[in-house]
Each structure stands twice: as structure tokens, then as C-alpha cells.
Coordinates of N, CA and C in Angstrom, one line a residue:
M1348 N 0.8 -1.2 0.0 CA 0.0 0.0 0.0 C 0.9 1.3 0.0
D1349 N 2.0 1.3 0.8 CA 2.8 2.4 0.8 C 3.4 2.7 -0.6
T1350 N 3.7 1.7 -1.4 CA 4.2 1.9 -2.7 C 3.1 2.5 -3.6
T1351 N 1.9 2.1 -3.5 CA 0.8 2.7 -4.3 C 0.6 4.1 -3.9
L1352 N 0.6 4.5 -2.6 CA 0.5 5.9 -2.2 C 1.7 6.7 -2.7
G1353 N 2.9 6.1 -2.8 CA 4.1 6.8 -3.3 C 3.9 7.1 -4.8
V1354 N 3.4 6.1 -5.5 CA 3.1 6.4 -7.0 C 2.1 7.5 -7.1
L1355 N 1.1 7.5 -6.3 CA 0.1 8.6 -6.4 C 0.7 10.0 -6.1
R1356 N 1.5 10.0 -5.0 CA 2.2 11.3 -4.7 C 3.1 11.7 -5.8
K1357 N 3.8 10.8 -6.5 CA 4.7 11.1 -7.6 C 3.9 11.7 -8.7
V1358 N 2.8 11.1 -9.1 CA 2.0 11.5 -10.2 C 1.3 12.8 -10.0
Y1359 N 0.8 13.0 -8.8 CA 0.0 14.2 -8.5 C 0.7 15.3 -7.8
G1360 N 1.7 15.0 -7.0 CA 2.4 16.0 -6.3 C 1.5 17.0 -5.5
T1361 N 1.6 18.2 -5.8 CA 0.8 19.2 -5.1 C -0.2 19.9 -6.1
K1362 N -0.5 19.2 -7.2 CA -1.5 19.8 -8.2 C -2.8 19.8 -7.5
L1363 N -3.6 20.8 -7.9 CA -5.0 20.9 -7.4 C -6.0 20.4 -8.5
R1364 N -7.1 20.0 -8.1 CA -8.2 19.6 -9.0 C -8.7 20.9 -9.6
K1365 N -9.1 20.9 -10.9 CA -9.6 22.1 -11.5 C -10.8 22.6 -10.8
G1366 N -10.8 23.8 -10.5 CA -12.0 24.5 -10.0 C -12.3 24.4 -8.5
V1367 N -11.7 23.4 -7.8 CA -12.0 23.3 -6.4 C -10.6 23.3 -5.6
A1368 N -10.7 23.7 -4.4 CA -9.6 23.7 -3.5 C -9.3 22.3 -2.9
K1369 N -8.9 21.5 -3.7 CA -8.6 20.1 -3.3 C -7.4 19.6 -4.1
L1370 N -6.5 18.9 -3.4 CA -5.4 18.3 -4.1 C -5.9 17.2 -5.0
A1371 N -5.2 17.2 -6.2 CA -5.6 16.1 -7.2 C -5.3 14.7 -6.6
Y1372 N -4.4 14.7 -5.6 CA -4.1 13.4 -4.9 C -5.3 12.9 -4.2
E1373 N -6.2 13.7 -3.8 CA -7.4 13.3 -3.1 C -8.5 12.6 -3.9
H1374 N -8.5 12.9 -5.2 CA -9.5 12.4 -6.1 C -9.6 10.8 -6.1
P1375 N -8.5 10.1 -6.1 CA -8.6 8.6 -6.0 C -9.3 8.2 -4.8
K1376 N -9.1 8.8 -3.7 CA -9.8 8.5 -2.4 C -11.3 8.7 -2.6
D1377 N -11.6 9.8 -3.2 CA -13.1 10.1 -3.5 C -13.7 9.0 -4.3
V1378 N -13.0 8.6 -5.3 CA -13.5 7.5 -6.1 C -13.7 6.2 -5.3
L1379 N -12.6 5.9 -4.5 CA -12.7 4.7 -3.7 C -13.9 4.8 -2.7
D1380 N -14.2 6.0 -2.2 CA -15.3 6.2 -1.3 C -16.7 5.9 -2.0
N1381 N -16.7 6.0 -3.3 CA -18.0 5.8 -4.0 C -18.1 4.5 -4.7
C1382 N -17.2 3.5 -4.4 CA -17.2 2.2 -5.0 C -18.1 1.2 -4.4
Y1383 N -18.6 1.5 -3.1 CA -19.4 0.5 -2.4 C -18.7 -0.9 -2.3
I1384 N -17.4 -0.8 -2.0 CA -16.6 -2.1 -1.9 C -17.2 -3.1 -1.0
Q1385 N -17.9 -2.6 0.1 CA -18.4 -3.6 1.1 C -19.4 -4.5 0.4
L1386 N -20.0 -4.1 -0.7 CA -21.0 -5.0 -1.4 C -20.4 -6.0 -2.4
L1387 N -19.1 -6.0 -2.5 CA -18.4 -6.9 -3.5 C -17.8 -8.1 -2.7
E1388 N -17.6 -9.1 -3.4 CA -16.9 -10.3 -2.9 C -15.5 -9.8 -2.5
M1389 N -14.9 -10.5 -1.6 CA -13.6 -10.0 -1.1 C -12.5 -9.9 -2.2
R1390 N -12.4 -10.9 -3.1 CA -11.4 -10.8 -4.1 C -11.7 -9.6 -5.1
D1391 N -12.9 -9.4 -5.5 CA -13.3 -8.3 -6.4 C -13.1 -7.0 -5.6
G1392 N -13.4 -7.0 -4.3 CA -13.3 -5.8 -3.5 C -11.9 -5.3 -3.5
A1393 N -11.0 -6.2 -3.3 CA -9.5 -5.9 -3.2 C -9.0 -5.4 -4.5
C1394 N -9.5 -6.0 -5.6 CA -9.1 -5.5 -6.9 C -9.6 -4.1 -7.2
V1395 N -10.9 -3.9 -6.9 CA -11.5 -2.6 -7.1 C -10.9 -1.5 -6.2
F1396 N -10.5 -1.9 -5.0 CA -9.8 -0.9 -4.1 C -8.5 -0.4 -4.8
R1397 N -7.8 -1.3 -5.3 CA -6.5 -0.9 -6.0 C -6.8 -0.1 -7.3
L1398 N -7.8 -0.6 -8.1 CA -8.2 0.1 -9.3 C -8.6 1.5 -9.0
A1399 N -9.4 1.7 -8.0 CA -9.9 3.0 -7.6 C -8.8 4.0 -7.3
L1400 N -7.8 3.5 -6.6 CA -6.7 4.4 -6.3 C -5.8 4.7 -7.5
L1401 N -5.7 3.8 -8.4 CA -4.8 4.0 -9.5 C -5.5 4.3 -10.8
H1402 N -6.8 4.5 -10.8 CA -7.6 4.6 -12.1 C -7.1 5.7 -13.1
D1403 N -6.5 6.8 -12.6 CA -6.1 7.8 -13.5 C -4.6 7.9 -13.8
V1404 N -3.9 7.0 -13.1 CA -2.4 7.1 -13.2 C -1.9 7.0 -14.6
L1405 N -2.4 6.1 -15.4 CA -1.9 5.9 -16.8 C -2.3 7.1 -17.7
E1406 N -3.4 7.8 -17.4 CA -3.7 9.0 -18.1 C -3.0 10.2 -17.6
D1407 N -2.9 10.4 -16.3 CA -2.4 11.6 -15.7 C -0.9 11.6 -15.5
G1408 N -0.3 10.5 -15.4 CA 1.1 10.4 -15.0 C 2.0 10.2 -16.3
D1409 N 3.3 10.1 -16.0 CA 4.2 9.9 -17.2 C 4.7 8.4 -17.1
M1410 N 4.1 7.6 -16.3 CA 4.5 6.2 -16.3 C 3.8 5.4 -17.4
T1411 N 4.5 4.5 -18.0 CA 3.9 3.6 -18.9 C 3.2 2.4 -18.1
A1412 N 2.4 1.7 -18.7 CA 1.7 0.6 -18.1 C 2.8 -0.4 -17.5
E1413 N 3.8 -0.6 -18.3 CA 4.9 -1.6 -17.9 C 5.6 -1.0 -16.7
E1414 N 5.9 0.3 -16.7 CA 6.6 0.9 -15.5 C 5.7 0.8 -14.2
L1415 N 4.5 1.0 -14.4 CA 3.5 1.0 -13.3 C 3.5 -0.5 -12.7
Q1416 N 3.4 -1.4 -13.7 CA 3.3 -2.8 -13.3 C 4.6 -3.2 -12.5
E1417 N 5.7 -2.8 -13.0 CA 7.0 -3.1 -12.3 C 7.1 -2.4 -10.9
A1418 N 6.7 -1.2 -10.9 CA 6.8 -0.4 -9.6 C 5.9 -1.0 -8.5
L1419 N 4.8 -1.5 -8.9 CA 3.8 -2.0 -7.9 C 3.6 -3.5 -7.9
D1420 N 4.4 -4.2 -8.7 CA 4.3 -5.6 -8.8 C 2.8 -6.0 -9.1
L1421 N 2.2 -5.3 -10.0 CA 0.8 -5.5 -10.3 C 0.6 -6.8 -11.1
P1422 N -0.4 -7.6 -10.7 CA -0.8 -8.7 -11.5 C -1.2 -8.3 -12.9
E1423 N -1.0 -9.1 -13.9 CA -1.3 -8.7 -15.3 C -2.8 -8.4 -15.4
E1424 N -3.7 -9.1 -14.7 CA -5.1 -8.8 -14.7 C -5.4 -7.4 -14.2
H1425 N -4.8 -6.9 -13.2 CA -5.0 -5.5 -12.7 C -4.5 -4.5 -13.7
L1426 N -3.4 -4.8 -14.3 CA -2.8 -3.9 -15.3 C -3.8 -3.8 -16.5
E1427 N -4.3 -4.9 -17.0 CA -5.3 -4.8 -18.1 C -6.6 -4.1 -17.7
L1428 N -7.0 -4.2 -16.5 CA -8.2 -3.4 -16.0 C -7.8 -1.9 -15.9
L1429 N -6.6 -1.6 -15.5 CA -6.3 -0.1 -15.5 C -6.2 0.4 -16.9
K1430 N -5.8 -0.4 -17.9 CA -5.8 0.0 -19.3 C -7.2 0.3 -19.8
L1431 N -8.2 -0.5 -19.3 CA -9.6 -0.3 -19.7 C -10.1 1.1 -19.2
L1432 N -9.5 1.6 -18.1 CA -9.9 2.8 -17.5 C -9.2 4.0 -18.1
A1433 N -8.2 3.8 -18.9 CA -7.3 4.9 -19.4 C -7.7 5.2 -20.9
R1434 N -8.1 6.4 -21.1 CA -8.5 6.8 -22.5 C -7.3 6.6 -23.5
N1435 N -6.1 6.8 -23.0 CA -4.9 6.8 -23.9 C -4.5 5.3 -24.2
Y1436 N -5.2 4.3 -23.7 CA -4.9 2.9 -24.0 C -6.0 2.3 -24.9
V1437 N -7.0 3.1 -25.4 CA -8.1 2.6 -26.2 C -7.6 2.4 -27.6
P1438 N -7.6 1.2 -28.1 CA -7.2 0.9 -29.5 C -8.1 1.7 -30.5
E1439 N -7.4 2.1 -31.6 CA -8.1 2.8 -32.7 C -9.4 2.1 -33.1
G1440 N -10.5 2.9 -33.1 CA -11.8 2.3 -33.6 C -12.6 1.8 -32.5
E1441 N -12.1 1.7 -31.3 CA -12.9 1.2 -30.1 C -13.5 2.3 -29.3
D1442 N -14.6 2.1 -28.7 CA -15.3 3.1 -27.9 C -14.8 3.0 -26.5
Y1443 N -14.3 4.1 -25.9 CA -13.8 4.1 -24.6 C -14.8 3.6 -23.5
L1444 N -16.0 4.1 -23.5 CA -16.9 3.7 -22.5 C -17.4 2.2 -22.6
E1445 N -17.6 1.8 -23.9 CA -18.0 0.4 -24.1 C -16.8 -0.5 -23.6
R1446 N -15.6 -0.1 -23.9 CA -14.5 -0.9 -23.5 C -14.4 -0.9 -21.9
T1447 N -14.6 0.2 -21.3 CA -14.5 0.3 -19.9 C -15.5 -0.6 -19.2
V1448 N -16.7 -0.6 -19.6 CA -17.8 -1.4 -19.0 C -17.7 -2.9 -19.3
S1449 N -16.8 -3.3 -20.1 CA -16.7 -4.7 -20.5 C -16.3 -5.6 -19.3
D1450 N -15.8 -5.0 -18.3 CA -15.5 -5.7 -17.0 C -16.2 -5.0 -15.9
S1451 N -16.9 -5.8 -15.1 CA -17.7 -5.2 -14.1 C -16.9 -4.4 -13.0
R1452 N -15.7 -4.9 -12.8 CA -14.8 -4.2 -11.8 C -14.4 -2.8 -12.3
A1453 N -14.0 -2.8 -13.6 CA -13.7 -1.5 -14.2 C -14.9 -0.6 -14.2
A1454 N -16.1 -1.1 -14.5 CA -17.3 -0.4 -14.5 C -17.7 0.2 -13.2
V1455 N -17.5 -0.5 -12.1 CA -17.7 0.0 -10.7 C -16.8 1.2 -10.5
V1456 N -15.5 1.1 -10.9 CA -14.6 2.3 -10.7 C -15.0 3.4 -11.6
K1457 N -15.4 3.2 -12.8 CA -15.7 4.3 -13.7 C -17.0 5.0 -13.2
L1458 N -18.0 4.3 -12.7 CA -19.2 4.9 -12.2 C -18.8 5.8 -11.0
A1459 N -17.9 5.2 -10.1 CA -17.5 6.0 -8.9 C -16.7 7.2 -9.3
D1460 N -15.9 7.1 -10.4 CA -15.2 8.2 -10.9 C -16.1 9.3 -11.4
G1461 N -17.2 8.9 -12.1 CA -18.2 9.8 -12.5 C -18.9 10.6 -11.4
I1462 N -19.1 9.8 -10.3 CA -19.8 10.5 -9.1 C -18.8 11.5 -8.6
A1463 N -17.6 11.1 -8.4 CA -16.6 12.1 -7.8 C -16.4 13.3 -8.7
N1464 N -16.3 13.1 -10.0 CA -16.1 14.2 -10.9 C -17.3 15.1 -10.9
L1465 N -18.5 14.6 -10.9 CA -19.7 15.4 -10.8 C -19.8 16.2 -9.5
Q1466 N -19.5 15.5 -8.4 CA -19.5 16.2 -7.1 C -18.5 17.4 -7.1
D1467 N -17.3 17.2 -7.7 CA -16.4 18.3 -7.7 C -16.8 19.4 -8.7
L1468 N -17.4 19.0 -9.8 CA -17.9 20.0 -10.8 C -19.0 20.9 -10.1
I1469 N -20.0 20.2 -9.5 CA -21.1 20.9 -8.8 C -20.5 21.9 -7.8
Q1470 N -19.6 21.4 -7.0 CA -19.0 22.3 -6.0 C -18.3 23.5 -6.6
W1471 N -17.6 23.3 -7.7 CA -16.9 24.3 -8.5 C -17.9 25.4 -8.9
V1472 N -19.0 24.9 -9.5 CA -20.0 25.9 -10.1 C -20.6 26.7 -8.9
R1473 N -20.9 26.0 -7.8 CA -21.5 26.7 -6.7 C -20.5 27.7 -6.1
E1474 N -19.3 27.4 -6.0 CA -18.3 28.3 -5.4 C -18.1 29.5 -6.3
E1475 N -18.1 29.3 -7.6 CA -17.9 30.3 -8.6 C -19.2 31.1 -8.8
K1476 N -20.3 30.6 -8.3 CA -21.7 31.2 -8.5 C -22.0 31.3 -10.0
G1477 N -21.7 30.2 -10.6 CA -21.9 30.1 -12.1 C -20.9 29.4 -12.8
F1478 N -21.0 29.3 -14.1 CA -20.1 28.5 -14.9 C -19.0 29.3 -15.5
T1479 N -17.8 29.0 -15.2 CA -16.6 29.6 -16.0 C -16.7 28.9 -17.4
A1480 N -15.9 29.4 -18.3 CA -15.8 28.7 -19.6 C -15.3 27.3 -19.5
H1481 N -14.3 27.0 -18.6 CA -13.8 25.7 -18.5 C -14.9 24.8 -17.8
A1482 N -15.5 25.3 -16.8 CA -16.6 24.5 -16.1 C -17.7 24.2 -17.0
S1483 N -18.1 25.1 -17.9 CA -19.1 24.9 -18.8 C -18.8 23.8 -19.8
A1484 N -17.5 23.8 -20.3 CA -17.1 22.8 -21.2 C -17.1 21.4 -20.5
T1485 N -16.6 21.4 -19.3 CA -16.6 20.1 -18.5 C -18.0 19.6 -18.3
A1486 N -18.9 20.5 -18.0 CA -20.3 20.1 -17.7 C -20.9 19.5 -19.0
Q1487 N -20.6 20.1 -20.1 CA -21.2 19.6 -21.4 C -20.6 18.2 -21.6
K1488 N -19.3 18.0 -21.4 CA -18.7 16.7 -21.6 C -19.4 15.6 -20.7
Y1489 N -19.6 16.0 -19.4 CA -20.2 15.1 -18.4 C -21.7 14.8 -18.7
M1490 N -22.4 15.8 -19.2 CA -23.8 15.7 -19.5 C -24.0 14.8 -20.7
Q1491 N -23.0 14.7 -21.6 CA -23.1 13.9 -22.7 C -22.6 12.4 -22.4
E1492 N -21.5 12.3 -21.7 CA -20.9 11.0 -21.4 C -21.7 10.2 -20.3
T1493 N -22.2 10.9 -19.3 CA -22.7 10.2 -18.1 C -24.0 9.4 -18.5
P1494 N -25.0 9.9 -19.3 CA -26.1 9.1 -19.7 C -25.7 7.9 -20.5
Q1495 N -24.7 8.1 -21.3 CA -24.2 7.0 -22.1 C -23.6 5.9 -21.2
L1496 N -22.8 6.3 -20.2 CA -22.2 5.3 -19.3 C -23.3 4.6 -18.5
I1497 N -24.3 5.3 -18.1 CA -25.5 4.7 -17.3 C -26.1 3.7 -18.2
R1498 N -26.4 4.1 -19.5 CA -27.1 3.1 -20.4 C -26.3 1.9 -20.6
L1499 N -25.0 2.0 -20.9 CA -24.1 0.9 -21.2 C -24.1 -0.1 -20.0
V1500 N -24.0 0.5 -18.8 CA -23.9 -0.4 -17.6 C -25.3 -1.1 -17.4
E1501 N -26.4 -0.4 -17.6 CA -27.7 -1.1 -17.4 C -27.9 -2.1 -18.5
E1502 N -27.5 -1.9 -19.7 CA -27.6 -2.9 -20.8 C -26.8 -4.1 -20.5
R1503 N -25.5 -3.9 -20.1 CA -24.6 -5.0 -19.9 C -24.8 -5.8 -18.6
Y1504 N -25.3 -5.1 -17.6 CA -25.5 -5.7 -16.3 C -26.9 -5.4 -15.8
P1505 N -27.9 -5.9 -16.4 CA -29.3 -5.6 -16.0 C -29.7 -6.1 -14.6
L1506 N -29.2 -7.3 -14.3 CA -29.6 -7.8 -12.9 C -28.8 -7.1 -11.8
E1507 N -27.5 -6.8 -12.0 CA -26.7 -6.1 -11.0 C -27.2 -4.7 -10.8
S1508 N -27.7 -4.1 -11.9 CA -28.1 -2.7 -11.9 C -29.3 -2.5 -11.0
G1509 N -30.1 -3.5 -10.8 CA -31.3 -3.4 -10.0 C -31.2 -4.1 -8.6
D1510 N -30.0 -4.7 -8.4 CA -29.8 -5.4 -7.1 C -29.3 -4.5 -6.0
L1511 N -30.0 -4.4 -4.9 CA -29.6 -3.6 -3.8 C -28.3 -4.0 -3.2
D1512 N -27.9 -5.3 -3.4 CA -26.7 -5.8 -2.9 C -25.5 -5.6 -3.8
H1513 N -25.6 -4.8 -4.9 CA -24.5 -4.6 -5.8 C -24.3 -3.1 -5.9
P1514 N -23.0 -2.8 -6.0 CA -22.6 -1.3 -6.2 C -23.3 -0.6 -7.3
F1515 N -23.6 -1.3 -8.4 CA -24.2 -0.6 -9.6 C -25.5 0.1 -9.2
R1516 N -26.3 -0.6 -8.5 CA -27.6 0.0 -8.1 C -27.4 1.4 -7.4
H1517 N -26.5 1.4 -6.5 CA -26.3 2.6 -5.7 C -25.5 3.7 -6.5
E1518 N -24.6 3.3 -7.3 CA -23.8 4.2 -8.1 C -24.7 4.8 -9.2
L1519 N -25.5 4.0 -9.8 CA -26.4 4.6 -10.9 C -27.4 5.6 -10.3
S1520 N -27.9 5.3 -9.2 CA -28.8 6.2 -8.5 C -28.1 7.5 -8.2
R1521 N -27.0 7.5 -7.6 CA -26.2 8.7 -7.3 C -25.8 9.5 -8.5
L1522 N -25.4 8.8 -9.6 CA -25.1 9.5 -10.8 C -26.3 10.2 -11.4
R1523 N -27.4 9.6 -11.4 CA -28.6 10.2 -11.9 C -29.0 11.5 -11.1
G1524 N -28.9 11.3 -9.8 CA -29.2 12.5 -8.9 C -28.2 13.6 -9.2
L1525 N -26.9 13.3 -9.3 CA -25.9 14.4 -9.5 C -26.1 15.0 -10.9
L1526 N -26.4 14.2 -11.9 CA -26.7 14.7 -13.2 C -27.9 15.6 -13.2
D1527 N -28.9 15.3 -12.5 CA -30.1 16.2 -12.4 C -29.7 17.5 -11.7
E1528 N -28.9 17.4 -10.7 CA -28.4 18.6 -10.0 C -27.6 19.5 -10.9
L1529 N -26.8 18.9 -11.7 CA -25.9 19.7 -12.7 C -26.8 20.3 -13.7
R1530 N -27.8 19.6 -14.2 CA -28.8 20.2 -15.2 C -29.5 21.3 -14.6
E1531 N -29.9 21.2 -13.4 CA -30.6 22.4 -12.7 C -29.7 23.6 -12.6
L1532 N -28.4 23.3 -12.3 CA -27.5 24.5 -12.3 C -27.3 25.1 -13.6
T1533 N -27.4 24.4 -14.7 CA -27.2 25.0 -16.0 C -28.4 25.8 -16.4
H1534 N -29.5 25.6 -15.7 CA -30.7 26.4 -16.1 C -30.9 27.6 -15.1
E1535 N -30.0 27.8 -14.1 CA -30.2 28.9 -13.2 C -29.6 30.2 -13.8

């Protein structure tokens, strides 16, 4: 665990999240907090725990997948799941979100990431008392991508999406609520 936190510190340093007074280093913990790990089987929960902490490292950091695997002694399976979560590892012609939801563990993390991102964006807009140009562009991206993510998860995992004992049910509900909240802010 210390090595994982060291990698996160190296990647994010003292950078701040856009628009909010929060270290970028804190975002992985926010994602982890929204994964509902307690509802997963132990093996999947341990995997999701690690994925949540590392989900943006391949996009945000300057480490290659191989360097990350070596630094953390990651199992090949975890490395492949991290690649599913990284836009810069999507093969030409493949859809990022469809690829991400192809594994339920990556989908749990992606939904949690969406929740954390929307929470930060809503906080940003409220603190600014409106949309800056960058916040507006970010909101448009999320308002386009989030419904697509929700639809893909519900289509691929219909039973889990309705199961109170699965993270999807809770994550999907929170995402819908946050998306509604963001839409309301765009009309104020």
C-alpha cells in the first residue's frame, strides 16, 4: 500500500483539482469512497480498491503501463483493468466507455469516478456562483458522457443494476441524482 501511495504522490504532487480547493491526490480516495466495496466479494473488492486508487495514473502520469506494473508488482489482470480505464490505451476504432464497462470491476470504478467528478464540478460551479468557460465545457462533456455510461452499464449488467446488494444500483442512482443537480445548475 505504501508503494501505491508513493506512486500517487509522484503522479499528482501538489497539483490541485480544476476549480476546487482540493489536491488532485485526493481524487482517487473520493473514487474509492464511491465504489461501495463492502458490497463486493472479497477478491473483487480488493481489486476494485486498487483500481480506484490507480484509475487515472496511466492517463495523468508519465509512467507507462509496464513501468507501473513493475513499480507496484501488479498482476497482469490488474494492469489490463487499468488500461480499460485509461483513454490513452483505447485501441483505434474502439469506444472508450464500451471498453471500460466490458469488465464489471472497471465499470464499478468508472461509475465511482463519474460520481466524484460530478461532485467536484457541482462544488466548483457553486463556489464560482456560475459556470466559468472551463466549467461549462466540462459540464457539457459530463452531461453527454454520463447518460451513455449509465445506459451501457444497465444494458450489460441488467440484474446487477437493480440489485440492492450490488454497487451498480447505488452508483447509478447517485449518478442520476448528480446529473439532475448539474442540469438544474445549467438552467439557473
